Amino acid sequence: MSSLLITGCSQLLTLRGPVPRRGRAMRDLGLIRDGAMLVDGDRIAAIGPRRKIEKLPPARKAEKLDLGGRVVLPGFVDSHTHLIFPASRANEYEQRIAGKSYQQIARNGGGIRATVSKLRKSSPEALKARASACLLQFAANGTTTLEAKSGYGLDWMSEVKTLNVLHQLHQDQPLDIIRTFLGAHVVPREFQRRPGAYVDLLVHKWIPSIATAGLADFCDVYCDRGAFTVPQARRILSAARACGLVPRIHAAQFDRTGAARLAIELQAASADHLEQINAADVRALASSNVVCTLLPGCCFHLGMEQRAPARELLDAGAIVGLATDFNPGTSPTNSMPMILSLACSQLRMSPAEAISAATINPAYSLRLHDRVGSLEVGKYADLAAFDVADYREIPYYFGVSLCSMTMKRGVVVHPHNS
Ligand code: NIG
Ligand code: FE
């Protein structure tokens, strides 16, 4: 097995410590100044101060990689993306700027259903090519693991097409992709007059088949005004849970329908969005193990005033995560550093809290915390190096790409082909 000694980490953020992170522990990044790491194959064999690591006998024989004084942290774990879609919706962006709301556009034939019509007609090859290009951008911004949802097919063939493309991508390119079935994204047009029949189809046919075929690990429901109700989401996610698919929920983005409480009731891995929750919801989430995955890219892109109560969640001791929600309707970004900037400037998270929320906590929400999310002996050598002097500069410089190197399982994946 090849051995690699990585030095030149002016700040090495290990994120070692308790999993998941809550409260004050979210500010502890396990920082080592002038750090080094010994990588054996795809795993971390040793990590600590350079002087100590350099002296280890295997370090002497190892290949050397000097990062020249960069800030190094675990590769980002992006726990909420809609990676597979056929085209942008820049036309809707322009309409929203001119004053139309996200819901008005959806009612007029745009929104999720517009993407669904296009995806149904797209070949798997075309979807894969588009997603592959996006994955290079994810890697270029320091992401090494991502979750990806179906949900733009909404018929059996197109949902399976999406999940199969995700499987191929997981095999063919370096980043790890965890699959979530989101058949309950919206009620498809052909079921618009009988949503109950669509829920029956999901519960009795599609979810058991997806689970049996091993096409996904998680099941998500968009539980909100204009999508699925709490009773429908309860049925869908209970069926998923019974088949071994772990629930995640799009909750309280536009309306406080009770989806956040449902996430707790069902012991969901994650409740995502949470812009509309109240103080009692904050308390309930804080005393649960549900990861509160905040998606500030949506508020930014949609120009929404109402933000998720990040400060309240953090201060109450909730497990807070951050993700891009990469999708063509509400958050067309694959930059976790941009999400960190928004989390700090708009949600008042500290840079350290934001980094914990972008690494170890989302790893926990994907049940991957034994392999990714922190830099510790035995875990994957998944890391991102930033061309900054201090980790706080990662969110501070917004909208610029300062990630100078990304490594996935011991292999440099950005810059590409170097
Ligand atoms: O997470 N809200 C539901 N799903 C996406 C939006 C998808 C779309 O508009 O295409 C979200 O924001
Ligand atoms: Fe989403």
JSON list of C-alpha atoms in Angstrom, two decimals, residues 44-47 375-379:
[
{"chain": "A", "resi": 44, "resn": "ILE", "atom": "CA", "xyz": [-5.28, 8.16, 7.69]},
{"chain": "A", "resi": 45, "resn": "ALA", "atom": "CA", "xyz": [-2.53, 6.24, 9.49]},
{"chain": "A", "resi": 46, "resn": "ALA", "atom": "CA", "xyz": [-1.30, 9.05, 11.75]},
{"chain": "A", "resi": 47, "resn": "ILE", "atom": "CA", "xyz": [-2.16, 12.71, 12.34]},
{"chain": "A", "resi": 375, "resn": "LEU", "atom": "CA", "xyz": [-9.53, 13.63, 10.16]},
{"chain": "A", "resi": 376, "resn": "GLU", "atom": "CA", "xyz": [-8.70, 10.81, 12.54]},
{"chain": "A", "resi": 377, "resn": "VAL", "atom": "CA", "xyz": [-6.71, 7.60, 12.38]},
{"chain": "A", "resi": 378, "resn": "GLY", "atom": "CA", "xyz": [-8.62, 4.93, 10.47]},
{"chain": "A", "resi": 379, "resn": "LYS", "atom": "CA", "xyz": [-10.88, 7.33, 8.60]}
]
